[in-house]
């Protein structure tokens, strides 16, 4: 009987699906386990990264199922978003058709992997039955004051004709199309995520099973900072300048002020002065700079003197006010008091502008260069600071705050780097924002009974602007409040909104009375294991955490955090080939290490993340066709621990296939043992104990490794176990041992089930089992069988007994000899001598012959 993976995989996928064995239902008497992989964007085809993500998830889901948990393991489609619209522009296919075709294809591919999904809960975010609830929640958030509309400077991509979130701007370029991002002022809708900043930060403590790296990224993004807001009067003006500082102790060292060029005071300060034109020019030039570059310490500081002065509330000194590129509008108050002696950016700015550098903190046991060659940022005591002189700077902070508060020119504050979430997109293929604009009433949310606001399918997508703006049928409506003529909002929601709650919707399948049932989410949530890429470490996870808290406050659910445990899997990489003339090449474009186009020597070997542009992708379909899904799964799981990058190799695939074939042959050649009727005698023989030893050691190792997500070493242990079974197989004799051996073969099949479920099920059925192996109980190990019996090893030197050691029975020769040689007593005899012969009798004796 040969291992016919194609037939086996097809037939088991059909059985599992026909009998719905992975269908999830609430069972109050059972402990639940919600296993979730980040749902994919239906871009067209499954890639190796998906296979890895889903294979890892499936091992965990199937393992927990066998451990007796009630499992929820769903799958769906993050189906709104730009690529569909771009496909419409480029190939004139409707986004709906493009996306749904992709979904159908990818679903076929996914089904061929044999993942234990409950497909009955499948969801697709472009369905009105999904986004209706998103719109309802939007309205509820609006009514609660968690949504607002504001005119802001936004990052505008001139290519995609859309606003980009800060996170979507990379090096001043659009993350999608790499065009230069522009700054534009326009109305946008925001979710008030900042009102949850403190809770989002504090609740990180509840995320015990999240990777430390992701936790650090979340904390950083929220960016809490405790400081002081100080008010400086502006000379000969009624205006005031508010700054945010974490170092009020340095206030007497302020020698200039700097303002974000976008600050509302910037234009006012220069208006009507001789500086106006140059200042405006300066402002425009800064707006184009990338914000990350602006605040970097090593980048050129640029400033523009406004001609105005600010007055220090403590010293009364007057200092010049600048507009400066390194001050950002979004942080603090958008204005900074410049203390060049104690802040490196200010130091660089002052140095390049020729401004005064005034030392106000001196270290206790260190001499500073005079003049300073860089800012002194350490602690010390105050100098040049009037009544605060000689105080240590920690004390001075509270004293200065006290002084400022008494004089109404300052107060303690907390600042967060986190900004409100801009959720509007000037795009067609998304959830319509359920707002109408009425001449009398202004912006009014759509009434609940009129939801969903359906995205019209009948529109022309030309690539220019938002097609909804040209759809009269969509735009024209009546005001829900006064019944007058009104126009619909044409912005749609950021697709991150859909992915902020899909995991909740899964709990109630396709429920049509509400986004989900409270009792369902309270049973299934939080997700016990979430698995996905590190690229979602910030936005998606933060937004989902925020949305969960909002829904809690809207009384939809009773918990605070959506994901108990998070695993971020590494990338799938492969060697690349590069021609000095033609760039990246496919393997077919190379012959004898030369480019077939130009015969130049190519460079082979740089390992890169698989990507179409680098021509190093592998099509999962080919592997599944040629080797089978089980092989593909075993390969990706064995080649690296889940969180590390994985390097593709053909040898690896072939190795995985050989391993599965070995398992296949082992069972097939013993198939008759499974029907033999032998008594289960007492376990007495040494051989029986050996079988049990290997069996239970394997159970222990594989179980513990899966629990720790060491899926690669779990597989290594299974491979080792398979080898042991082959060796034991040759020594099989009496009836009792045969029974035990059958049992240990069954254990092997159970252990491989989460990794390669199809072959496991097939062999289970071939060995006369009628139930699904996928539903069998996970084996438990018995500690007693793993303990190795001890034996006394006599150690001689030149034939005389010099020591005796207790060692585990059947210790390998090398190990036994090492223990004997390193024994203290023996060392006395052999140290400095040459061993000319070593005699070894297993389990009994070692003799060193020395000279
Ligand atoms: C004066 C000062 C003196 C400062 C000193 C630091 C050291 P964190 O810790 O990240 O919260 N700052 C404030 N608002 C800013 C903005 N909009 N753009 C750029 N920089 C801004 O940083 C707080 C410090 O960053 C503040 O404290 C301010 O500089 C600067 F010896 O004020 B400091
Ligand atoms: Zn109205």
PDB file of N, CA and C and ligand atoms in Angstrom, residues 225 244-247 250 295 326-339 342-343 345-346 415 417, ligand 1:
ATOM      1  N   UNK A 225       4.039  60.331  29.355  1.00  0.00           N
ATOM      2  CA  UNK A 225       5.121  61.129  29.906  1.00  0.00           C
ATOM      3  C   UNK A 225       4.528  62.137  30.888  1.00  0.00           C
ATOM      4  N   UNK A 244       5.181  72.303  26.917  1.00  0.00           N
ATOM      5  CA  UNK A 244       5.162  71.096  27.741  1.00  0.00           C
ATOM      6  C   UNK A 244       6.610  70.669  27.960  1.00  0.00           C
ATOM      7  N   UNK A 245       6.948  70.454  29.235  1.00  0.00           N
ATOM      8  CA  UNK A 245       8.316  70.031  29.514  1.00  0.00           C
ATOM      9  C   UNK A 245       8.336  68.950  30.595  1.00  0.00           C
ATOM     10  N   UNK A 246       9.314  68.067  30.483  1.00  0.00           N
ATOM     11  CA  UNK A 246       9.512  67.075  31.540  1.00  0.00           C
ATOM     12  C   UNK A 246      10.600  67.560  32.497  1.00  0.00           C
ATOM     13  N   UNK A 247      11.149  68.737  32.189  1.00  0.00           N
ATOM     14  CA  UNK A 247      12.266  69.239  33.007  1.00  0.00           C
ATOM     15  C   UNK A 247      12.037  70.677  33.474  1.00  0.00           C
ATOM     16  N   UNK A 250      14.854  72.984  34.722  1.00  0.00           N
ATOM     17  CA  UNK A 250      15.824  73.692  33.872  1.00  0.00           C
ATOM     18  C   UNK A 250      15.296  75.040  33.383  1.00  0.00           C
ATOM     19  N   UNK A 295      12.380  64.951  14.041  1.00  0.00           N
ATOM     20  CA  UNK A 295      12.713  64.857  15.460  1.00  0.00           C
ATOM     21  C   UNK A 295      13.995  64.076  15.749  1.00  0.00           C
ATOM     22  N   UNK A 326      12.145  70.719  14.494  1.00  0.00           N
ATOM     23  CA  UNK A 326      12.163  69.560  15.386  1.00  0.00           C
ATOM     24  C   UNK A 326      11.049  69.587  16.441  1.00  0.00           C
ATOM     25  N   UNK A 327      10.201  70.575  16.388  1.00  0.00           N
ATOM     26  CA  UNK A 327       9.046  70.590  17.288  1.00  0.00           C
ATOM     27  C   UNK A 327       7.816  70.151  16.493  1.00  0.00           C
ATOM     28  N   UNK A 328       7.108  69.161  17.059  1.00  0.00           N
ATOM     29  CA  UNK A 328       5.944  68.636  16.363  1.00  0.00           C
ATOM     30  C   UNK A 328       4.667  69.195  16.980  1.00  0.00           C
ATOM     31  N   UNK A 329       3.707  69.468  16.121  1.00  0.00           N
ATOM     32  CA  UNK A 329       2.446  70.021  16.601  1.00  0.00           C
ATOM     33  C   UNK A 329       1.701  69.029  17.491  1.00  0.00           C
ATOM     34  N   UNK A 330       1.803  67.756  17.152  1.00  0.00           N
ATOM     35  CA  UNK A 330       0.940  66.758  17.787  1.00  0.00           C
ATOM     36  C   UNK A 330       1.329  66.441  19.221  1.00  0.00           C
ATOM     37  N   UNK A 331       2.538  66.775  19.609  1.00  0.00           N
ATOM     38  CA  UNK A 331       2.954  66.349  20.937  1.00  0.00           C
ATOM     39  C   UNK A 331       2.895  67.501  21.921  1.00  0.00           C
ATOM     40  N   UNK A 332       2.445  67.207  23.141  1.00  0.00           N
ATOM     41  CA  UNK A 332       2.385  68.242  24.177  1.00  0.00           C
ATOM     42  C   UNK A 332       1.547  69.406  23.696  1.00  0.00           C
ATOM     43  N   UNK A 333       2.125  70.587  23.735  1.00  0.00           N
ATOM     44  CA  UNK A 333       1.390  71.780  23.299  1.00  0.00           C
ATOM     45  C   UNK A 333       1.884  72.263  21.946  1.00  0.00           C
ATOM     46  N   UNK A 334       2.852  71.531  21.381  1.00  0.00           N
ATOM     47  CA  UNK A 334       3.387  71.956  20.091  1.00  0.00           C
ATOM     48  C   UNK A 334       4.397  73.085  20.219  1.00  0.00           C
ATOM     49  N   UNK A 335       4.825  73.323  21.470  1.00  0.00           N
ATOM     50  CA  UNK A 335       5.826  74.368  21.694  1.00  0.00           C
ATOM     51  C   UNK A 335       6.786  73.899  22.779  1.00  0.00           C
ATOM     52  N   UNK A 336       8.037  74.329  22.684  1.00  0.00           N
ATOM     53  CA  UNK A 336       9.066  73.828  23.594  1.00  0.00           C
ATOM     54  C   UNK A 336       9.864  75.001  24.141  1.00  0.00           C
ATOM     55  N   UNK A 337      10.215  74.917  25.438  1.00  0.00           N
ATOM     56  CA  UNK A 337      11.159  75.902  25.956  1.00  0.00           C
ATOM     57  C   UNK A 337      12.562  75.359  25.681  1.00  0.00           C
ATOM     58  N   UNK A 338      13.380  76.191  25.046  1.00  0.00           N
ATOM     59  CA  UNK A 338      14.689  75.723  24.622  1.00  0.00           C
ATOM     60  C   UNK A 338      15.723  75.845  25.734  1.00  0.00           C
ATOM     61  N   UNK A 339      16.266  74.676  26.153  1.00  0.00           N
ATOM     62  CA  UNK A 339      17.293  74.666  27.199  1.00  0.00           C
ATOM     63  C   UNK A 339      18.545  73.982  26.636  1.00  0.00           C
ATOM     64  N   UNK A 342      20.963  71.598  28.522  1.00  0.00           N
ATOM     65  CA  UNK A 342      20.513  70.328  29.100  1.00  0.00           C
ATOM     66  C   UNK A 342      19.641  69.462  28.194  1.00  0.00           C
ATOM     67  N   UNK A 343      19.532  69.865  26.956  1.00  0.00           N
ATOM     68  CA  UNK A 343      18.789  69.049  26.006  1.00  0.00           C
ATOM     69  C   UNK A 343      19.586  69.035  24.704  1.00  0.00           C
ATOM     70  N   UNK A 345      18.946  68.209  21.577  1.00  0.00           N
ATOM     71  CA  UNK A 345      18.392  68.822  20.352  1.00  0.00           C
ATOM     72  C   UNK A 345      18.473  70.344  20.435  1.00  0.00           C
ATOM     73  N   UNK A 346      18.132  70.869  21.636  1.00  0.00           N
ATOM     74  CA  UNK A 346      18.218  72.317  21.834  1.00  0.00           C
ATOM     75  C   UNK A 346      19.660  72.779  21.704  1.00  0.00           C
ATOM     76  N   UNK A 415       1.225  63.642  29.436  1.00  0.00           N
ATOM     77  CA  UNK A 415       1.127  63.663  27.988  1.00  0.00           C
ATOM     78  C   UNK A 415       1.266  62.276  27.420  1.00  0.00           C
ATOM     79  N   UNK A 417       1.903  60.114  23.690  1.00  0.00           N
ATOM     80  CA  UNK A 417       2.252  60.248  22.274  1.00  0.00           C
ATOM     81  C   UNK A 417       1.091  59.783  21.408  1.00  0.00           C
TER      82      UNK A 417
HETATM   83  C1  LIG B   1      12.587  71.589  28.263  1.00  0.00           C
HETATM   84  C2  LIG B   1      13.619  70.567  28.462  1.00  0.00           C
HETATM   85  C3  LIG B   1      14.823  70.692  29.084  1.00  0.00           C
HETATM   86  C4  LIG B   1      13.225  69.359  27.942  1.00  0.00           C
HETATM   87  C5  LIG B   1      15.652  69.581  29.176  1.00  0.00           C
HETATM   88  C6  LIG B   1      13.994  68.218  27.993  1.00  0.00           C
HETATM   89  C7  LIG B   1      15.223  68.352  28.619  1.00  0.00           C
HETATM   90  P1  LIG B   1       9.154  63.179  26.459  1.00  0.00           P
HETATM   91  O1  LIG B   1      10.045  62.706  27.573  1.00  0.00           O
HETATM   92  O2  LIG B   1       9.230  62.325  25.238  1.00  0.00           O
HETATM   93  O3  LIG B   1       7.732  63.416  26.899  1.00  0.00           O
HETATM   94  N1  LIG B   1       9.059  68.506  23.723  1.00  0.00           N
HETATM   95  C8  LIG B   1       7.882  68.848  24.254  1.00  0.00           C
HETATM   96  N2  LIG B   1       6.942  68.991  23.301  1.00  0.00           N
HETATM   97  C9  LIG B   1       7.567  68.746  22.142  1.00  0.00           C
HETATM   98  C10 LIG B   1       7.138  68.747  20.800  1.00  0.00           C
HETATM   99  N3  LIG B   1       5.878  69.059  20.475  1.00  0.00           N
HETATM  100  N4  LIG B   1       8.024  68.453  19.824  1.00  0.00           N
HETATM  101  C11 LIG B   1       9.308  68.142  20.154  1.00  0.00           C
HETATM  102  N5  LIG B   1       9.763  68.133  21.399  1.00  0.00           N
HETATM  103  C12 LIG B   1       8.907  68.435  22.401  1.00  0.00           C
HETATM  104  O4  LIG B   1       9.729  64.609  25.963  1.00  0.00           O
HETATM  105  C13 LIG B   1       9.360  65.794  26.600  1.00  0.00           C
HETATM  106  C14 LIG B   1      10.371  66.829  26.208  1.00  0.00           C
HETATM  107  O5  LIG B   1      10.380  66.917  24.786  1.00  0.00           O
HETATM  108  C15 LIG B   1       9.999  68.173  26.743  1.00  0.00           C
HETATM  109  O6  LIG B   1      10.838  68.569  27.843  1.00  0.00           O
HETATM  110  C16 LIG B   1      10.432  69.116  25.622  1.00  0.00           C
HETATM  111  O7  LIG B   1      11.765  69.439  25.923  1.00  0.00           O
HETATM  112  C17 LIG B   1      10.331  68.259  24.394  1.00  0.00           C
HETATM  113  F1  LIG B   1      16.819  69.707  29.782  1.00  0.00           F
HETATM  114  O8  LIG B   1      11.442  70.852  27.786  1.00  0.00           O
HETATM  115  B1  LIG B   1      11.853  69.513  27.342  1.00  0.00           B
END
